[in-house]
Amino acid sequence: MTAIQDSALTHDDALHGHHEHPEWLAHHFDDAEQQYDAGKFGMWMFLVTEVLFFSGMFCAYALLRNRNPEVFEYCSQFLNEKLGAINTGVLLFSSLTMAWAVRSAQLREYRLLIVMLGATLGCAAMFLGVKAVEYSHKWELGLLPGKFYVAQLGGHSLEHQGYLEYLCIVPLILTVSFFVYWIYSLVTKSSFHQQVAGPLFVAGLCFFGGVGLGQMLEAQEAAAHESHAGHEHAGHAHTEHTDHAHGSESATEATASLAGTASISETGLGPSEDVKVMKEALTTPNVDVNQKGMAGLFFSIYYCMTGIHAIHIIGGMVVITWLITKAARREFHEKYFGPVDNVGLYWHLVDFIWIYLFPLLYLIT
Amino acid sequence: MAHEIAHAAHDDVNAHGHDLAHGHDHGHGHGHDHEHGFSHPMPIWMLLSVFFALLALTGLTVYQSQFSLGNAEIWLSLTIATIKAGLVILFFMHLLWDKPLNAIVILGSLIFVALFLGFTMMDAEGYRENLIYRSTIRASQPGATGTEIDD
Amino acid sequence: MQFPLADKVQAFAWFPDGASSFAPQVDWLFTFILWVCILFFVPMMAAMVYFMWVYRERPGYRGSTEALHNTPLEITWTVIPTAIAVYIFWEGAIGYLDMARIPKGTVDVNVTAKKWVWAFKYENGGENSFEKVGNADMPVLVLPVNRDIKLIMRSEDVLHSFYIPSFRVKRDVVPGRYNYMWFRPTKTGTFDLFCTEYCGDNHSNMLGKVQVLEEEEYKLALEKAVQEPEDPLERGKLLYKRLGCSTCHNAGSEGASGPGPSYNGSWGKEVPLETGAKEIFDENYVRNSILNPQSQARKGYGAASPMNSYAGRIKDVQIDALIEFMKSLQNEAPRAK
Amino acid sequence: MSVVDRPIVAPSTGEVQDSPEHHFLNHTHGFLSWALTLDHKRIGLMYLVGVMSSFALGGFFALVLRLHLWNFKDSWLTNQTYNQVFTLHGAIMVFLFIIPSIPAALGNFLLPVMLGTKDVAFPRLNLGSFYLWLTGLVLFLTALSITGLDTGWTFYTPYSIETQKGGAVLAATFGVFVLGFSSIFTGLNFIVTINTMRPPGMTWFRMPLFLWATYATSIIQVLATPVLGITVLLLAAERMLGIGIFDPKLNGDPVTFQHFFWFYSHPAVYIMILPAMGIISELMSVHCHKGIFGYRMIAYSSIAIALFGFLVWGHHMFTSGMADVTTIVFSALTFTVSIPSAIKVFNWLGTMYQGTVSLNTPMLYALAFIFLFTIGGLTGLPLGALATDMHFHDTYFVVAHFHYVMMGGTLVAFLGGVFHWWPKMTGKMFNDTWGMVSAAIVFVGFNLTFLPQFVLGSRGMPRRYATYLEEFQDLHRLSTIGSLLLGSGLVIALIVLMHSLFYGRKAPRNPWGGATLEWECSSPPPHDNFSSAPTVGDPYDFSGIEYDAKQGGYVKKA
């Protein structure tokens, strides 16, 4: 990201007084186009590093997949395609608005530019909202990475842990503060602040919109499977059995997971894609899939990939906010739109990665 | 003041601005003349059509995932994903009108990714049968330590 | 300090003398490469020094400033090294394939590596004996001469690597999988065995001896390997080494000082536990500590030095033998950790 | 095409004052003017100080190791301490010294000047990567002060997962991660600069070979380092969350980690050696006052090495139980890299032929490089050949081999480069006699240290051993003596440089008679190197560059 700032604004660079240069043109560049090309080429190089960075995790994915295909058969049950699809749509739309933003920057359509950037920001927030629902739901099922994996066959959720609430704390604080900022901007009638605060506040709301959407869809899933509740006990029998075999981990872990079972058998029906899962499990040839070294490994990879992707989204949001401030200052024009263009490139790459993550994690069984 | 600059710097950008803009025109019947120097705003219809194409492909891939086609499924959905990625790169990321260098760079990186995955996978495939699966260990030896197996 | 190597004639050799069927091949290839190197290196350096002298900057001399460029020459010194490199690769690959392709009808030995001891299990179920070198006990791998040996190797904790210089063979021992290697000893005698993959604190003590014997001596050795002594105390002494207790706990003057607690003078005493409770160091405590080490870990030895459970790998008689052994140490002075 | 502002010194005219009152060192004053500088030259100097200090630290650890190995057992360190020391020695030398040494320190200073631009493309990013480097340094020192990073610099799993020194491992892995990004951004910066900012007339084939080497290096940095980033990230996650990808206890696979790790760390070897080769190309031509032999061959071979370098990582894993196919393929590819390196050496020798060899400190280091690097390269052959590698792998033979390449190669070239460009960087001449003494001592000490280790290795002495069999003791002692000699040589070199700062005479514009652009600006260069785009010619055209007693340096006689 620094790359952009570099090629972009260097007016605070007091050391070299080059009065011949317009302030948006760095002293060491000869003309606007050289600066633009340098910035853009730099961004492409950065995208290259991003691609190779992610390739590591794709490699891990591929290795696990061709070693234990059955794991994927089993785990894909826990991933809610609907949510994945929704998120894909959201990201694609954000890509559209981002590309459109570049166009408006080039054409000096500042209002539209801010709207587009705001829309991108909103989509990003919504994406995160849906992710928050997915994550918290999986955590309650004990679908945790590697050695923390404690999900039971039939995957009943442990009693309500309120992970989602925790995840929402920070966004809530932010949204509220954005709201305050927005009110402030209205009061002071500063059009600059209004143009910045507006999008931020909307984005904050979008996050919770995403959360709402996510929960709705999860609930649907649940409703769809209420009927199978019958298989409960079979599920339990199974659970206990496999769990004793579990003793193979170091003593502490063993006790931990036993404790897990206890608390689980008390709690009643969880959200019920579980039941679907249990039915699967009974028919799955290799029951051992439901263990740290198998399903646990899948979720390790799942969390690494989606988690790091999410971090990139957040990074992108920060930079887009920075763009909004610049746009509000009317800084862009047909000779200086590099920042928008480059952030755009980065944003499309994040989308690009997700385009692959979605089928690999959610669809392929 | 930006305007003045635009005009001041007009001349030296112009020469370049021209031919790019033209190559552009022929390509896609849009594109903005030297007013915009090296900037080539994309027409809205193109943005929208790409977006809807992407949505359609997403729908397709979700749809095909309902049938279990075994291994073919992987390749199918990856192909669709690649088409989508291609659309994003070519249009949204503007690679189609970009300097060839940038295209070379990004494609080159994919080659190295292929290299990395390729060798690692090939090797993993090679020694696969030597691996001890946790699952089988568990079955054979309750209460054994980490990698313990029965000789 | 005496002048290096002066006192050892054989020390001038590049290699320890080869004792396996691979050795001649490897040594030949190395010698070949060595000569290639010499034939490149010496002329190049000679040229360097010569140019350095004749073209040195000096009053009245002015060399040319023209950049030279000589295509035929450059092609020559590209092609010739390439050809040589290809040949070296070819020879190396052939040699490697010999080492990789395991023949039929081998004598199999199970090798188990763990911090920081090798354990060998023979086809007849016998296990390796130990030989005292200095104050360390090295596991001894007994092999018949002129037979194809196949090692089935696995690790219980981290990466190790099985290396016998005299045989010119090396293979990593990787946890979570089996690795195999084979070789054919051609000389009787005792050879060094090293671990060459860094495996932690006592990596450099993870040594062993390989004893190559004539067929019938080998048979005798195997028979000895099966039986553990009847006398519980003797048996305990043996198991103490064989099961690898000695790599973490010291007993008497033997064994590593740490990370595990010493056996000396512990018997019958009250020992503080990680949990804060106290426990008498008696039969029950010992048994439990062997089968479920973490449950009654001694204070300061819990998380710091996790011991693997021996459940499923040790018979009751063996536990009794170890108990006897520890009893015998109750008057030994504890050695500082 | 460029904007004209106040001229500082018109390039390439002999008589303007050669050490101007106003240059980048005294352009502005105060701590902040350095801490927040965007001037690539100052950033380069800060890197120089940084990497040299980390080298001192790593070197100290090296001596500790050598002294410990004086006795074959019951020496003065415990096994644990020994393991931690060799880990720190390796990690510090690799991540904090060798990789940033030439590209980040010399490269930052020289690249724009040699290229004829005012600065790198992204000055802020440049400063940023320096601070990333500092952060990495801090994290490493944390790992050091937690005492107990004992995994070896390779962080092999599962040991790095199981070791009790968790805190240290985490600190170190994050350190590596940050350092990785520092290196990525430097490389990215250089590539963009060379691609988009060449002044008119500076065509690709008028670039000095040092720039070609730096360019090749940057490609590796950008392509390989991200994989290291994700690898150490996964390793950290492995420790904190137990994700199990590399952990056999969770059905992960340690060999996978080795693939991930070496996919970066082998190309990293070329990050270390390529710029060194670039420096030698400059030194040889300048101090022979003769155009480089086979310019294009050298240029191409740099790129070739960079790309082939990606195909050979497997040769670090020949014994780790890779599949036979992979092993053989990797061995074959390994040999392909050896050829371009050989070509370079031949070209350097060809450059001396019929030249005018001025024997001074930089030249001596360059010649030492050729000697040591050739040995290093040739001893790579038995390691690349599978059958022999089965014997040599993870023995002292390997240790000696890569020290000949890394230290005999990179370090010696680095010192040569520092001496060569020292007048340009500081505006002071050093004492050439003592400089040559240091070169000689380093050369002798180095061989005395590492030749015995070849013998040790081929006779079966494994690496990373805190205690060893008595039969190896004599050779180890020989090596230890050598290391002390080597150390003292390096100390002398340092003293020579420091001494010049205070007592050295003012450096002329062009003390050695170089033809590349950096010798056209005054020493030290003005704040923004070239007021107007310089006139670019053949970087290796030495005709008409004559020594001028009045200036005490070389000037271009038309």
mmCIF file of N, CA, C and O in Angstrom, chain C residues 240-293:
data_model
loop_
_atom_site.group_PDB
_atom_site.id
_atom_site.type_symbol
_atom_site.label_atom_id
_atom_site.label_comp_id
_atom_site.label_asym_id
_atom_site.label_seq_id
_atom_site.Cartn_x
_atom_site.Cartn_y
_atom_site.Cartn_z
ATOM 1 N N TYR C 240 16.645 -50.412 31.612
ATOM 2 C CA TYR C 240 16.911 -48.990 31.857
ATOM 3 C C TYR C 240 17.567 -48.366 30.625
ATOM 4 O O TYR C 240 17.217 -47.261 30.199
ATOM 5 N N LYS C 241 18.469 -49.098 29.997
ATOM 6 C CA LYS C 241 19.105 -48.570 28.785
ATOM 7 C C LYS C 241 18.233 -48.846 27.576
ATOM 8 O O LYS C 241 17.963 -47.965 26.755
ATOM 9 N N ARG C 242 17.729 -50.080 27.489
ATOM 10 C CA ARG C 242 17.058 -50.508 26.252
ATOM 11 C C ARG C 242 15.814 -49.673 25.983
ATOM 12 O O ARG C 242 15.532 -49.288 24.853
ATOM 13 N N LEU C 243 15.080 -49.371 27.027
ATOM 14 C CA LEU C 243 13.852 -48.594 26.829
ATOM 15 C C LEU C 243 14.142 -47.098 26.726
ATOM 16 O O LEU C 243 13.243 -46.290 26.560
ATOM 17 N N GLY C 244 15.412 -46.758 26.882
ATOM 18 C CA GLY C 244 15.769 -45.358 26.674
ATOM 19 C C GLY C 244 15.587 -44.488 27.901
ATOM 20 O O GLY C 244 15.673 -43.267 27.814
ATOM 21 N N CYS C 245 15.332 -45.133 29.086
ATOM 22 C CA CYS C 245 15.196 -44.326 30.309
ATOM 23 C C CYS C 245 16.480 -43.524 30.506
ATOM 24 O O CYS C 245 16.468 -42.357 30.913
ATOM 25 N N SER C 246 17.606 -44.175 30.150
ATOM 26 C CA SER C 246 18.911 -43.569 30.445
ATOM 27 C C SER C 246 19.125 -42.267 29.694
ATOM 28 O O SER C 246 20.020 -41.509 30.017
ATOM 29 N N THR C 247 18.278 -42.014 28.666
ATOM 30 C CA THR C 247 18.525 -40.778 27.904
ATOM 31 C C THR C 247 18.009 -39.553 28.630
ATOM 32 O O THR C 247 18.313 -38.437 28.242
ATOM 33 N N CYS C 248 17.172 -39.756 29.676
ATOM 34 C CA CYS C 248 16.654 -38.580 30.400
ATOM 35 C C CYS C 248 16.905 -38.666 31.899
ATOM 36 O O CYS C 248 16.997 -37.654 32.578
ATOM 37 N N HIS C 249 16.935 -39.895 32.433
ATOM 38 C CA HIS C 249 17.103 -40.059 33.881
ATOM 39 C C HIS C 249 18.472 -40.655 34.143
ATOM 40 O O HIS C 249 18.877 -41.582 33.452
ATOM 41 N N ASN C 250 19.193 -40.135 35.159
ATOM 42 C CA ASN C 250 20.431 -40.843 35.466
ATOM 43 C C ASN C 250 20.212 -41.781 36.637
ATOM 44 O O ASN C 250 19.317 -41.602 37.460
ATOM 45 N N ALA C 251 21.016 -42.832 36.623
ATOM 46 C CA ALA C 251 20.932 -43.841 37.671
ATOM 47 C C ALA C 251 22.356 -44.217 38.036
ATOM 48 O O ALA C 251 23.131 -44.512 37.136
ATOM 49 N N GLY C 252 22.691 -44.141 39.341
ATOM 50 C CA GLY C 252 24.086 -44.354 39.715
ATOM 51 C C GLY C 252 24.921 -43.316 38.990
ATOM 52 O O GLY C 252 24.590 -42.137 38.935
ATOM 53 N N SER C 253 25.986 -43.768 38.329
ATOM 54 C CA SER C 253 26.848 -42.810 37.614
ATOM 55 C C SER C 253 26.451 -42.757 36.147
ATOM 56 O O SER C 253 27.092 -42.096 35.352
ATOM 57 N N GLU C 254 25.418 -43.513 35.775
ATOM 58 C CA GLU C 254 25.116 -43.649 34.352
ATOM 59 C C GLU C 254 23.969 -42.739 33.911
ATOM 60 O O GLU C 254 23.268 -42.167 34.734
ATOM 61 N N GLY C 255 23.778 -42.641 32.604
ATOM 62 C CA GLY C 255 22.614 -41.954 32.048
ATOM 63 C C GLY C 255 22.804 -40.456 31.985
ATOM 64 O O GLY C 255 23.691 -39.891 32.623
ATOM 65 N N ALA C 256 21.929 -39.819 31.191
ATOM 66 C CA ALA C 256 22.001 -38.374 31.012
ATOM 67 C C ALA C 256 21.510 -37.690 32.280
ATOM 68 O O ALA C 256 20.601 -38.178 32.943
ATOM 69 N N SER C 257 22.141 -36.566 32.623
ATOM 70 C CA SER C 257 21.635 -35.818 33.793
ATOM 71 C C SER C 257 20.558 -34.871 33.276
ATOM 72 O O SER C 257 20.826 -33.763 32.860
ATOM 73 N N GLY C 258 19.356 -35.349 33.213
ATOM 74 C CA GLY C 258 18.249 -34.516 32.769
ATOM 75 C C GLY C 258 17.886 -34.807 31.337
ATOM 76 O O GLY C 258 18.600 -35.518 30.664
ATOM 77 N N PRO C 259 16.749 -34.331 30.801
ATOM 78 C CA PRO C 259 15.806 -33.479 31.538
ATOM 79 C C PRO C 259 14.996 -34.182 32.628
ATOM 80 O O PRO C 259 14.402 -33.494 33.461
ATOM 81 N N GLY C 260 14.984 -35.497 32.676
ATOM 82 C CA GLY C 260 14.158 -36.162 33.680
ATOM 83 C C GLY C 260 14.835 -36.190 35.051
ATOM 84 O O GLY C 260 16.046 -35.993 35.148
ATOM 85 N N PRO C 261 14.076 -36.461 36.101
ATOM 86 C CA PRO C 261 14.658 -36.557 37.442
ATOM 87 C C PRO C 261 15.554 -37.794 37.583
ATOM 88 O O PRO C 261 15.391 -38.770 36.868
ATOM 89 N N SER C 262 16.507 -37.716 38.509
ATOM 90 C CA SER C 262 17.401 -38.848 38.743
ATOM 91 C C SER C 262 16.683 -39.925 39.561
ATOM 92 O O SER C 262 15.789 -39.629 40.337
ATOM 93 N N TYR C 263 17.085 -41.194 39.335
ATOM 94 C CA TYR C 263 16.522 -42.283 40.156
ATOM 95 C C TYR C 263 17.221 -42.381 41.504
ATOM 96 O O TYR C 263 16.699 -42.931 42.465
ATOM 97 N N ASN C 264 18.438 -41.818 41.548
ATOM 98 C CA ASN C 264 19.262 -42.061 42.735
ATOM 99 C C ASN C 264 18.577 -41.601 44.012
ATOM 100 O O ASN C 264 18.068 -40.480 44.073
ATOM 101 N N GLY C 265 18.573 -42.487 44.980
ATOM 102 C CA GLY C 265 18.087 -42.133 46.307
ATOM 103 C C GLY C 265 16.644 -41.674 46.334
ATOM 104 O O GLY C 265 16.229 -40.980 47.255
ATOM 105 N N SER C 266 15.883 -42.046 45.305
ATOM 106 C CA SER C 266 14.486 -41.595 45.320
ATOM 107 C C SER C 266 13.591 -42.605 46.024
ATOM 108 O O SER C 266 12.573 -42.251 46.598
ATOM 109 N N TRP C 267 13.956 -43.869 45.934
ATOM 110 C CA TRP C 267 13.032 -44.911 46.385
ATOM 111 C C TRP C 267 12.584 -44.690 47.822
ATOM 112 O O TRP C 267 13.402 -44.355 48.688
ATOM 113 N N GLY C 268 11.250 -44.783 48.026
ATOM 114 C CA GLY C 268 10.718 -44.690 49.380
ATOM 115 C C GLY C 268 10.589 -43.272 49.893
ATOM 116 O O GLY C 268 9.882 -43.016 50.854
ATOM 117 N N LYS C 269 11.246 -42.334 49.238
ATOM 118 C CA LYS C 269 11.142 -40.947 49.699
ATOM 119 C C LYS C 269 9.798 -40.359 49.283
ATOM 120 O O LYS C 269 9.102 -40.896 48.427
ATOM 121 N N GLU C 270 9.478 -39.208 49.890
ATOM 122 C CA GLU C 270 8.261 -38.502 49.490
ATOM 123 C C GLU C 270 8.661 -37.494 48.407
ATOM 124 O O GLU C 270 9.614 -36.746 48.592
ATOM 125 N N VAL C 271 7.941 -37.519 47.260
ATOM 126 C CA VAL C 271 8.321 -36.577 46.189
ATOM 127 C C VAL C 271 7.186 -35.577 45.965
ATOM 128 O O VAL C 271 6.022 -35.956 45.940
ATOM 129 N N PRO C 272 7.523 -34.286 45.844
ATOM 130 C CA PRO C 272 6.514 -33.257 45.548
ATOM 131 C C PRO C 272 6.050 -33.379 44.094
ATOM 132 O O PRO C 272 6.846 -33.652 43.201
ATOM 133 N N LEU C 273 4.769 -33.190 43.850
ATOM 134 C CA LEU C 273 4.231 -33.291 42.490
ATOM 135 C C LEU C 273 3.959 -31.908 41.920
ATOM 136 O O LEU C 273 3.876 -30.926 42.651
ATOM 137 N N GLU C 274 3.798 -31.872 40.605
ATOM 138 C CA GLU C 274 3.433 -30.612 39.937
ATOM 139 C C GLU C 274 2.159 -30.058 40.563
ATOM 140 O O GLU C 274 1.997 -28.855 40.731
ATOM 141 N N THR C 275 1.243 -31.005 40.896
ATOM 142 C CA THR C 275 -0.058 -30.571 41.428
ATOM 143 C C THR C 275 0.100 -29.918 42.790
ATOM 144 O O THR C 275 -0.840 -29.317 43.298
ATOM 145 N N GLY C 276 1.276 -30.053 43.400
ATOM 146 C CA GLY C 276 1.455 -29.501 44.741
ATOM 147 C C GLY C 276 1.330 -30.582 45.791
ATOM 148 O O GLY C 276 1.891 -30.485 46.874
ATOM 149 N N ALA C 277 0.622 -31.672 45.428
ATOM 150 C CA ALA C 277 0.491 -32.783 46.378
ATOM 151 C C ALA C 277 1.848 -33.469 46.574
ATOM 152 O O ALA C 277 2.816 -33.143 45.889
ATOM 153 N N LYS C 278 1.911 -34.397 47.545
ATOM 154 C CA LYS C 278 3.120 -35.206 47.700
ATOM 155 C C LYS C 278 2.760 -36.663 47.452
ATOM 156 O O LYS C 278 1.601 -37.068 47.533
ATOM 157 N N GLU C 279 3.737 -37.447 47.122
ATOM 158 C CA GLU C 279 3.471 -38.847 46.795
ATOM 159 C C GLU C 279 4.681 -39.652 47.212
ATOM 160 O O GLU C 279 5.826 -39.195 47.072
ATOM 161 N N ILE C 280 4.424 -40.849 47.783
ATOM 162 C CA ILE C 280 5.562 -41.709 48.124
ATOM 163 C C ILE C 280 6.087 -42.371 46.855
ATOM 164 O O ILE C 280 5.312 -42.835 46.021
ATOM 165 N N PHE C 281 7.384 -42.364 46.670
ATOM 166 C CA PHE C 281 8.029 -42.983 45.504
ATOM 167 C C PHE C 281 8.072 -44.494 45.734
ATOM 168 O O PHE C 281 9.054 -45.046 46.196
ATOM 169 N N ASP C 282 6.937 -45.169 45.429
ATOM 170 C CA ASP C 282 6.869 -46.616 45.693
ATOM 171 C C ASP C 282 6.473 -47.346 44.422
ATOM 172 O O ASP C 282 6.356 -46.730 43.359
ATOM 173 N N GLU C 283 6.231 -48.664 44.541
ATOM 174 C CA GLU C 283 5.872 -49.462 43.354
ATOM 175 C C GLU C 283 4.785 -48.771 42.551
ATOM 176 O O GLU C 283 4.903 -48.575 41.343
ATOM 177 N N ASN C 284 3.734 -48.369 43.261
ATOM 178 C CA ASN C 284 2.571 -47.831 42.554
ATOM 179 C C ASN C 284 2.944 -46.559 41.798
ATOM 180 O O ASN C 284 2.581 -46.361 40.635
ATOM 181 N N TYR C 285 3.739 -45.694 42.470
ATOM 182 C CA TYR C 285 4.128 -44.428 41.844
ATOM 183 C C TYR C 285 4.937 -44.701 40.580
ATOM 184 O O TYR C 285 4.660 -44.169 39.514
ATOM 185 N N VAL C 286 5.911 -45.602 40.705
ATOM 186 C CA VAL C 286 6.760 -45.917 39.545
ATOM 187 C C VAL C 286 5.896 -46.446 38.417
ATOM 188 O O VAL C 286 5.904 -45.932 37.287
ATOM 189 N N ARG C 287 5.071 -47.426 38.722
ATOM 190 C CA ARG C 287 4.223 -48.033 37.689
ATOM 191 C C ARG C 287 3.421 -46.949 36.980
ATOM 192 O O ARG C 287 3.443 -46.818 35.754
ATOM 193 N N ASN C 288 2.766 -46.112 37.805
ATOM 194 C CA ASN C 288 1.897 -45.078 37.237
ATOM 195 C C ASN C 288 2.720 -44.099 36.391
ATOM 196 O O ASN C 288 2.314 -43.694 35.291
ATOM 197 N N SER C 289 3.917 -43.775 36.879
ATOM 198 C CA SER C 289 4.731 -42.806 36.135
ATOM 199 C C SER C 289 5.173 -43.368 34.801
ATOM 200 O O SER C 289 5.428 -42.629 33.854
ATOM 201 N N ILE C 290 5.287 -44.694 34.705
ATOM 202 C CA ILE C 290 5.682 -45.290 33.427
ATOM 203 C C ILE C 290 4.498 -45.315 32.474
ATOM 204 O O ILE C 290 4.615 -44.949 31.302
ATOM 205 N N LEU C 291 3.339 -45.682 32.993
ATOM 206 C CA LEU C 291 2.178 -45.868 32.111
ATOM 207 C C LEU C 291 1.479 -44.552 31.799
ATOM 208 O O LEU C 291 0.943 -44.364 30.715
ATOM 209 N N ASN C 292 1.484 -43.621 32.759
ATOM 210 C CA ASN C 292 0.751 -42.369 32.549
ATOM 211 C C ASN C 292 1.541 -41.205 33.135
ATOM 212 O O ASN C 292 1.153 -40.623 34.151
ATOM 213 N N PRO C 293 2.666 -40.893 32.507
ATOM 214 C CA PRO C 293 3.685 -40.026 33.130
ATOM 215 C C PRO C 293 3.136 -38.686 33.603
ATOM 216 O O PRO C 293 3.505 -38.203 34.667
#
